[in-house]
PDB file of C-alpha atoms in Angstrom:
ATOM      1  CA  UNK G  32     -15.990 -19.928 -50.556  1.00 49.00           C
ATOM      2  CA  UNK G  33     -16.397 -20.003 -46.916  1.00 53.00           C
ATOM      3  CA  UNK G  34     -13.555 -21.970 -44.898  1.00 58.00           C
ATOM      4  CA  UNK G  35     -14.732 -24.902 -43.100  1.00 60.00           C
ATOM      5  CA  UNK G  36     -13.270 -25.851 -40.239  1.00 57.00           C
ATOM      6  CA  UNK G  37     -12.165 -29.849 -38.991  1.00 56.00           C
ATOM      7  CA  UNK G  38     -13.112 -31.766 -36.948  1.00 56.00           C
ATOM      8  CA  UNK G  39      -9.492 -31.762 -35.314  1.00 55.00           C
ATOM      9  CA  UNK G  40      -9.690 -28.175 -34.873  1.00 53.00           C
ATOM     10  CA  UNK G  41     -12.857 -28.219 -33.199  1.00 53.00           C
ATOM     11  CA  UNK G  42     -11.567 -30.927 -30.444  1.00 52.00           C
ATOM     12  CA  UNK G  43      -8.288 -29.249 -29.602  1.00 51.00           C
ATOM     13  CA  UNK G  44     -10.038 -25.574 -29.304  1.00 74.00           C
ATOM     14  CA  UNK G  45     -12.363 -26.891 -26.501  1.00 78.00           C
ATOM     15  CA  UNK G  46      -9.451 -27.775 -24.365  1.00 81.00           C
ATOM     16  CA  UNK G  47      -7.726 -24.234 -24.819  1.00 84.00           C
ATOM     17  CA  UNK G  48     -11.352 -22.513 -24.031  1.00 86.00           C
ATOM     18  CA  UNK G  49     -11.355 -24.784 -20.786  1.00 89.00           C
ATOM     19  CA  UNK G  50      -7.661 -24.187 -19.331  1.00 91.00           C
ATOM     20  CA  UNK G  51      -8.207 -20.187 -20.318  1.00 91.00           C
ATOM     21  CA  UNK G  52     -11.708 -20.050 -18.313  1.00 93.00           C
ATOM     22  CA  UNK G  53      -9.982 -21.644 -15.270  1.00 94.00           C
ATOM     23  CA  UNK G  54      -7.557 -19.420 -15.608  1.00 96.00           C
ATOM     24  CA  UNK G  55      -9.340 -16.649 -15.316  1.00 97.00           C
ATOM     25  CA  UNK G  56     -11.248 -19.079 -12.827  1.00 97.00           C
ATOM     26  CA  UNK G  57      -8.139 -18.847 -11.216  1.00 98.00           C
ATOM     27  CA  UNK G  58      -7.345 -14.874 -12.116  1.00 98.00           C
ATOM     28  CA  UNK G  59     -10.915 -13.499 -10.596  1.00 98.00           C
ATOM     29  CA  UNK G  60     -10.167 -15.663  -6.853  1.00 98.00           C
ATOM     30  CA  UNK G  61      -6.922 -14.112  -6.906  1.00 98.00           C
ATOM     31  CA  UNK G  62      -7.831 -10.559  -6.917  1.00 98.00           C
ATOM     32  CA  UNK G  63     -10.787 -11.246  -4.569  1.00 98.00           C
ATOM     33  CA  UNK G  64      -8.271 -13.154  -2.128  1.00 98.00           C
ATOM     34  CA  UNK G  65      -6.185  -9.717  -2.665  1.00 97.00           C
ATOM     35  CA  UNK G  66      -8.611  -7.095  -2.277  1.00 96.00           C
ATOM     36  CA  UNK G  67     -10.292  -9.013   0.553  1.00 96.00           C
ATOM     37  CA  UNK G  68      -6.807  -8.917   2.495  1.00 95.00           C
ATOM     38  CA  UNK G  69      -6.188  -5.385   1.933  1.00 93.00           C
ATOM     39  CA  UNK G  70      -9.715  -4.393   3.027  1.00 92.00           C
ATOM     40  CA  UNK G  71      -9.302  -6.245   6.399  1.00 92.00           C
ATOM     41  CA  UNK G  72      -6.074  -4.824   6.952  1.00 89.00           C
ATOM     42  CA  UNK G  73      -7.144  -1.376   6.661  1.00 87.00           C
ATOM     43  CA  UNK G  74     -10.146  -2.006   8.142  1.00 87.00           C
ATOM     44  CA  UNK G  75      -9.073  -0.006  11.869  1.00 83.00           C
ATOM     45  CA  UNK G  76      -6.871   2.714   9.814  1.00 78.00           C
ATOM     46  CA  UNK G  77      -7.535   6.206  10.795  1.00 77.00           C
ATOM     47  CA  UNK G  78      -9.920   8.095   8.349  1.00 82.00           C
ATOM     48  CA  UNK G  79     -10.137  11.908   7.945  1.00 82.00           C
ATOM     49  CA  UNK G  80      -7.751  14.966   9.078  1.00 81.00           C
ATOM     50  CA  UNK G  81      -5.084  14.743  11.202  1.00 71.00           C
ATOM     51  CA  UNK G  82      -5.934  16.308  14.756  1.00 75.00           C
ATOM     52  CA  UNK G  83      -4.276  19.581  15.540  1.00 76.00           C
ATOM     53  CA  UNK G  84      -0.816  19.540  16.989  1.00 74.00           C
ATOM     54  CA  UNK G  85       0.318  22.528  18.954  1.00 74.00           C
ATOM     55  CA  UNK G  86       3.242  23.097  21.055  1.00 77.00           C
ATOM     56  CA  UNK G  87       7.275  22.494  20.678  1.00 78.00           C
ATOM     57  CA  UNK G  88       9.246  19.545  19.844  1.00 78.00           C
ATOM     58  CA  UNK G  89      12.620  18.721  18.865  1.00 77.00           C
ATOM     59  CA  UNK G  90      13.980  19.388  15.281  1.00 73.00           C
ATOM     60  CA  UNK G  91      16.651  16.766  13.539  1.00 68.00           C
ATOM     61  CA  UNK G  92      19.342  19.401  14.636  1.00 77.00           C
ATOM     62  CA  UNK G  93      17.858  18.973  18.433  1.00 81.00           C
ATOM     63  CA  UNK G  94      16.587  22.388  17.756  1.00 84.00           C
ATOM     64  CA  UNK G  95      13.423  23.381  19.856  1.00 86.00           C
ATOM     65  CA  UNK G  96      10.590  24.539  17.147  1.00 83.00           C
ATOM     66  CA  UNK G  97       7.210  25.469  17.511  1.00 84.00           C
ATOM     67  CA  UNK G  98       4.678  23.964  15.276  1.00 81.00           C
ATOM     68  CA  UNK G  99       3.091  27.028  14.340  1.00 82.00           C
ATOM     69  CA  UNK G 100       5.852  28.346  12.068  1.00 83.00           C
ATOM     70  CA  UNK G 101       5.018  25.206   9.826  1.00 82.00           C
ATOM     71  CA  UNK G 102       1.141  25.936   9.173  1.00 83.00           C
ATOM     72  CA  UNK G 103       0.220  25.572   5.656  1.00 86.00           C
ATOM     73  CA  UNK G 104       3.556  23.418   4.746  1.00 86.00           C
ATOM     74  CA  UNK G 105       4.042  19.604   4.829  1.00 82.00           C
ATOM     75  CA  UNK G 106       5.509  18.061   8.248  1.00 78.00           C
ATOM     76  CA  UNK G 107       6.070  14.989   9.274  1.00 77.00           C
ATOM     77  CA  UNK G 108       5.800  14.234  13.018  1.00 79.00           C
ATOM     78  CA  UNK G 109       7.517  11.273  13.606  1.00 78.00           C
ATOM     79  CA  UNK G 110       6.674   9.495  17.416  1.00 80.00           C
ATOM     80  CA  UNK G 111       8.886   6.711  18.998  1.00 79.00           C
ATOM     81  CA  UNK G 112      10.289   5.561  21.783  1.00 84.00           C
ATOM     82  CA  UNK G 113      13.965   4.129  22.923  1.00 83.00           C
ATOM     83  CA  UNK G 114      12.546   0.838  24.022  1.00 88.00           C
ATOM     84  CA  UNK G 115      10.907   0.248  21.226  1.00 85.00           C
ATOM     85  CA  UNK G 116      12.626  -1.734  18.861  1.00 87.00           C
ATOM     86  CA  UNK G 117      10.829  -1.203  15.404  1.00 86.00           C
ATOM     87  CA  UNK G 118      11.308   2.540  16.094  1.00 84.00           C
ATOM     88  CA  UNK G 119      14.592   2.210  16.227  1.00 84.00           C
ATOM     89  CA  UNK G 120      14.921  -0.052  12.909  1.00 87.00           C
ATOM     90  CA  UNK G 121      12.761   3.000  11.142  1.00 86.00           C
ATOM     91  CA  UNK G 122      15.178   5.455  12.965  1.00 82.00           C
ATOM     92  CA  UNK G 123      17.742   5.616   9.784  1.00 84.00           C
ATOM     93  CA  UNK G 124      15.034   6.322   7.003  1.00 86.00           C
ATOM     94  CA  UNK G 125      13.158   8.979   9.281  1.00 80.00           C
ATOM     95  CA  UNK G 126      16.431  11.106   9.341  1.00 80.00           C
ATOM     96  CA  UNK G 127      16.869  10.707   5.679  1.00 84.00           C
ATOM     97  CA  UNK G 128      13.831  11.729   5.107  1.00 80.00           C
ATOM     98  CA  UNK G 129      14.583  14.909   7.398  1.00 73.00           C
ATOM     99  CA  UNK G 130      17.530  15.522   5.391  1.00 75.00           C
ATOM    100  CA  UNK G 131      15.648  15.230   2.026  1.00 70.00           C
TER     101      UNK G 131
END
């Protein structure tokens, strides 16, 4: 015996199919707002290889080393300035990532 269904259910599903289409309405402007934003802020962001560095800099023990001896491992170059003052905010987690 197939269940019907009433004429109540029928009038308060319509309203549930409505308020979860605009949510997705909703859901689908979102992540296009989203992905929009990140794609325009990454729009200028350098693509490819790092150029080559060569020469000497300073170590965190104010150690002159030559970037040759780290071919072939990870390195992470860090440039800044005194006057600038969201280098010197960063300052803290660059040498704790040194330390690491």
């Amino acid at each position: 015996m197939a269940r019907r269904l009433s004429r109540r259910h029928e009038v308060v599903s319509m309203p549930q199919v409505r308020r979860v289409a605009g949510w997705l309405a909703q859901l689908a402007l979102f992540l296009v707002i989203l992905f929009g934003i990140q794609a325009w802020m990454t729009r200028d962001a350098p693509r490819g290889p790092a150029p080559e560095l060569s020469g000497k800099l300073l170590n965190a023990d104010q150690r002159m080393v030559d970037l040759a001896d780290y071919r072939g491992k990870p390195l992470l170059v860090h440039f800044w300035a005194t006057w600038c003052p969201v280098c010197k905010f960063s300052h803290g987690a660059v040498e704790s990532v040194s330390r690491d």
